[in-house]
Amino acid sequence: MAVGVLALQGSFNEHIAALRRIGVKGVEIRKPEQLQNVDALIIPGGESTTMAKLAEYHNLFPALKEFVKMGKPVWGTCAGLIFLANKAIGQKEGGQELIGGLDCTVHRNFFGSQIQSFEAELPVPELAAKEGGHESFRGVFIRAPAILEAGPEVEVLADYPVPAKKLTDSKFAAGNQQETTESKGKVIVAVRQGNLLGTAFHPELTADTRWHSYFLKMMGKSGQQNGSKEEDLSDNQQLRTDLPIFQ
């Protein structure tokens, strides 16, 4: 079993290292034909506009879209989440091409600039139920996006509280002035829809590999073959790699 990691720019090395810790081979993907040799794909965090330009240069978009349509598991973190969304707002002039597949509206830079990056404990009941460990996960948000709206087939795995005015202003910018009680005062930061997984934060920058294990199990029987290795690493899942917190 091999998991591809889009290696155009961003934190692809960190994802490959996390996969290695749970006994899975990560393969750097830079050309369309390389996607034929992997069973799943991770699109890492980075600078989404730069990644989009490089993907276009290497003619990767048709192959990436086909990979999603084939039903193979794809996980997007931060910039990768933007790529997988059906709609993105807050983009630079001219926008960028999206792969699509997630029935979501993503605000590209919801949490602000680089110096407004932060860490937060996120309640993750679904992740804890499937992978064990803490009921929370330390999310590392670096110039991070957020999901403002998600369709009925999208399963919300984590959300984060924000000032209601910020959320209202962002939804107004998205062209939706209606705000439901359920969404008031929080944004979505992790979702799953079928074969697609998206996180606005960077699990690869922590020592907690539960999101990577969760993603592998989306691969079905191939992922289950690694169950014993995942269980053996349960102690490591308690470790944290704390980064500076910027307020």
C-alpha positions as a printed NumPy array, in Angstrom:
array([[  0.   ,   0.   ,   0.   ],
       [  1.285,   3.433,  -0.945],
       [ -0.164,   6.841,  -0.14 ],
       [  0.653,   9.668,  -2.509],
       [  1.47 ,  13.118,  -1.143],
       [  1.263,  16.033,  -3.562],
       [  4.791,  17.415,  -3.411],
       [  4.633,  20.692,  -5.304],
       [  5.017,  22.969,  -2.299],
       [  4.159,  23.075,   1.4  ],
       [  4.346,  20.495,   4.195],
       [  4.549,  17.305,   2.121],
       [  7.68 ,  16.056,   3.925],
       [  5.882,  16.281,   7.283],
       [  3.004,  14.148,   5.978],
       [  5.422,  11.547,   4.636],
       [  7.162,  11.445,   8.028],
       [  3.815,  10.98 ,   9.818],
       [  2.9  ,   8.112,   7.493],
       [  6.277,   6.528,   8.118],
       [  5.629,   6.595,  11.878],
       [  2.601,   4.348,  11.382],
       [  4.372,   2.028,   8.965],
       [  3.022,   3.315,   5.654],
       [  4.991,   4.419,   2.608],
       [  4.4  ,   7.975,   1.403],
       [  5.163,   8.702,  -2.26 ],
       [  5.896,  12.198,  -3.564],
       [  3.557,  13.11 ,  -6.429],
       [  4.593,  15.741,  -8.967],
       [  3.388,  14.313, -12.296],
       [ -0.055,  13.062, -13.419],
       [  1.156,   9.555, -14.269],
       [  2.454,   9.041, -10.716],
       [ -1.114,   9.006,  -9.424],
       [ -1.601,   5.631, -11.097],
       [  0.758,   4.038,  -8.576],
       [ -0.917,   5.12 ,  -5.327],
       [ -4.072,   4.034,  -3.489],
       [ -4.839,   7.354,  -1.79 ],
       [ -3.651,  10.948,  -1.881],
       [ -2.866,  13.694,   0.626],
       [ -2.856,  17.312,  -0.532],
       [ -0.788,  19.173,   2.067],
       [ -0.917,  22.674,   3.458],
       [  1.062,  25.448,   1.835],
       [  0.398,  28.513,  -0.278],
       [ -2.709,  27.559,  -2.236],
       [ -2.235,  30.03 ,  -5.098],
       [  1.35 ,  28.892,  -5.66 ],
       [  0.338,  25.237,  -5.484],
       [ -2.446,  25.848,  -7.996],
       [ -0.055,  27.513, -10.445],
       [  2.426,  24.642, -10.144],
       [ -0.342,  22.055, -10.556],
       [ -1.529,  23.843, -13.67 ],
       [  2.03 ,  24.018, -15.022],
       [  2.441,  20.251, -14.579],
       [ -1.048,  19.587, -16.03 ],
       [ -2.113,  17.883, -12.803],
       [ -5.672,  19.169, -12.464],
       [ -7.35 ,  16.713, -14.896],
       [ -5.632,  13.755, -13.209],
       [ -6.441,  15.028,  -9.712],
       [-10.105,  15.507, -10.576],
       [-10.265,  12.035, -12.091],
       [ -8.61 ,  10.569,  -8.972],
       [-11.384,  12.084,  -6.835],
       [-14.123,  10.862,  -9.201],
       [-12.72 ,   7.317,  -9.055],
       [-13.598,   7.263,  -5.353],
       [-10.064,   6.902,  -4.066],
       [ -9.481,   8.526,  -0.651],
       [ -8.158,  12.082,  -0.788],
       [ -7.293,  14.208,   2.248],
       [ -6.693,  17.936,   2.015],
       [ -5.079,  19.853,   4.898],
       [ -5.274,  23.654,   4.984],
       [ -4.476,  24.614,   1.377],
       [ -5.48 ,  21.078,   0.398],
       [ -8.915,  21.667,   1.927],
       [ -9.314,  24.715,  -0.313],
       [ -8.453,  22.612,  -3.367],
       [-11.109,  20.014,  -2.521],
       [-13.93 ,  22.503,  -1.885],
       [-16.579,  23.102,  -4.53 ],
       [-16.488,  26.828,  -3.761],
       [-13.838,  29.106,  -2.252],
       [-14.072,  32.79 ,  -1.355],
       [-11.477,  35.286,  -0.188],
       [ -9.164,  34.346,  -3.016],
       [ -6.616,  36.577,  -4.674],
       [ -7.601,  38.457,  -7.812],
       [ -8.337,  36.004, -10.599],
       [ -8.907,  33.16 ,  -8.15 ],
       [ -7.487,  29.683,  -8.615],
       [ -8.627,  26.409, -10.078],
       [-10.182,  23.926,  -7.651],
       [-10.335,  20.151,  -7.752],
       [-13.745,  20.099,  -6.077],
       [-15.734,  17.214,  -4.651],
       [-16.453,  18.509,  -1.147],
       [-19.877,  20.142,  -0.995],
       [-18.513,  23.073,   1.003],
       [-17.878,  26.79 ,   0.822],
       [-14.404,  27.561,   2.159],
       [-13.099,  30.987,   3.144],
       [ -9.512,  30.901,   1.924],
       [ -7.961,  33.033,   4.681],
       [-10.631,  33.128,   7.365],
       [ -8.297,  33.287,  10.372],
       [ -6.095,  36.084,   9.073],
       [ -2.444,  36.553,   8.223],
       [  0.619,  34.486,   9.09 ],
       [  1.203,  36.234,  12.43 ],
       [ -2.383,  35.405,  13.44 ],
       [ -1.624,  31.69 ,  13.305],
       [ -2.536,  29.814,  16.487],
       [ -3.083,  26.465,  18.186],
       [ -6.318,  25.312,  19.799],
       [ -7.755,  22.214,  21.465],
       [-10.544,  20.91 ,  19.242],
       [-13.254,  18.505,  20.44 ],
       [-13.052,  15.483,  18.097],
       [-15.557,  12.868,  19.333],
       [-15.675,  10.972,  16.034],
       [-11.876,  10.754,  15.797],
       [-11.578,   9.639,  19.422],
       [-14.293,   7.023,  18.929],
       [-12.512,   5.54 ,  15.921],
       [ -8.86 ,   5.982,  16.918],
       [ -8.93 ,   6.22 ,  20.717],
       [ -6.823,   8.669,  22.695],
       [ -7.84 ,  12.123,  23.864],
       [-11.324,  13.521,  23.276],
       [ -9.597,  16.585,  21.833],
       [ -6.951,  17.225,  19.186],
       [ -4.455,  20.094,  19.203],
       [ -5.124,  21.881,  15.923],
       [ -2.311,  23.934,  14.402],
       [ -3.831,  26.735,  12.325],
       [ -1.376,  28.542,  10.043],
       [ -2.931,  31.282,   7.915],
       [ -5.811,  28.878,   7.891],
       [ -9.068,  28.596,   5.955],
       [-12.444,  27.694,   7.444],
       [-15.6  ,  26.085,   6.118],
       [-18.55 ,  28.482,   6.243],
       [-21.172,  26.139,   4.801],
       [-21.406,  22.393,   4.271],
       [-23.936,  20.372,   2.32 ],
       [-26.244,  17.708,   3.788],
       [-23.942,  14.812,   2.833],
       [-20.94 ,  16.346,   4.589],
       [-20.113,  14.961,   8.035],
       [-18.714,  17.604,  10.387],
       [-15.801,  16.182,  12.406],
       [-14.645,  19.349,  14.195],
       [-15.633,  22.983,  14.557],
       [-14.186,  26.039,  16.255],
       [-15.912,  28.968,  18.047],
       [-15.525,  32.43 ,  16.513],
       [-17.167,  35.814,  17.15 ],
       [-20.631,  35.809,  15.637],
       [-19.984,  39.093,  13.817],
       [-16.925,  37.681,  12.056],
       [-18.945,  34.714,  10.874],
       [-21.837,  36.911,   9.735],
       [-19.512,  39.222,   7.805],
       [-17.841,  36.25 ,   6.131],
       [-21.176,  34.695,   5.127],
       [-22.275,  38.044,   3.74 ],
       [-19.105,  38.059,   1.628],
       [-19.999,  34.562,   0.458],
       [-23.327,  35.856,  -0.807],
       [-25.418,  34.221,   1.908],
       [-26.996,  36.589,   4.405],
       [-28.918,  33.815,   6.18 ],
       [-27.386,  32.373,   9.33 ],
       [-28.78 ,  29.314,  11.071],
       [-28.823,  28.886,  14.826],
       [-26.685,  25.766,  14.502],
       [-23.877,  27.6  ,  12.704],
       [-23.965,  30.811,  14.733],
       [-20.703,  31.54 ,  16.465],
       [-18.585,  28.734,  15.021],
       [-16.933,  27.591,  11.818],
       [-16.263,  24.072,  10.585],
       [-12.618,  22.982,  10.527],
       [-12.778,  19.257,   9.704],
       [-15.162,  17.3  ,   7.473],
       [-15.643,  14.04 ,   5.654],
       [-17.766,  13.355,   2.6  ],
       [-17.477,   9.84 ,   1.223],
       [-13.912,   9.343,   0.037],
       [-12.884,  12.918,   0.856],
       [-11.437,  14.235,   4.123],
       [-10.638,  17.879,   4.82 ],
       [ -8.97 ,  19.644,   7.753],
       [ -8.314,  23.377,   8.039],
       [ -5.44 ,  22.691,  10.44 ],
       [ -2.133,  20.766,  10.165],
       [ -2.155,  17.34 ,  11.897],
       [  1.201,  16.562,  10.265],
       [  2.861,  19.199,  12.459],
       [  2.04 ,  17.306,  15.656],
       [  3.143,  13.929,  17.016],
       [ -0.482,  12.76 ,  17.147],
       [ -1.007,  10.476,  14.13 ],
       [ -4.689,   9.71 ,  14.677],
       [ -5.869,  11.708,  11.652],
       [ -3.447,   9.8  ,   9.437],
       [ -4.692,   6.485,  10.867],
       [ -8.288,   7.608,  10.361],
       [ -7.513,   8.467,   6.739],
       [ -5.882,   5.091,   6.089],
       [ -9.028,   3.309,   7.264],
       [-10.931,   5.171,   4.541],
       [ -8.995,   2.972,   2.132],
       [-11.062,  -0.029,   3.204],
       [ -9.432,  -3.428,   3.45 ],
       [ -6.009,  -2.069,   2.496],
       [ -6.102,   0.347,   5.418],
       [ -7.309,  -2.324,   7.834],
       [ -4.166,  -4.36 ,   7.198],
       [ -2.285,  -1.729,   9.168],
       [ -4.516,  -2.001,  12.228],
       [ -1.923,  -3.708,  14.412],
       [  0.682,  -1.062,  13.656],
       [ -1.763,   1.685,  14.553],
       [ -2.564,   0.018,  17.882],
       [  1.123,  -0.457,  18.686],
       [  1.615,   3.293,  18.415],
       [ -1.148,   4.203,  20.862],
       [  1.373,   5.57 ,  23.369],
       [  2.867,   7.875,  20.781],
       [ -0.574,   9.291,  20.091],
       [ -0.433,  10.96 ,  23.495],
       [  2.596,  13.041,  22.496],
       [  2.263,  16.674,  21.469],
       [  4.575,  18.881,  19.437],
       [  3.626,  22.343,  20.636],
       [  4.32 ,  25.277,  18.356],
       [  4.276,  28.985,  19.263],
       [  0.831,  30.422,  19.792],
       [  0.217,  33.781,  18.15 ],
       [ -2.655,  35.88 ,  19.444]])
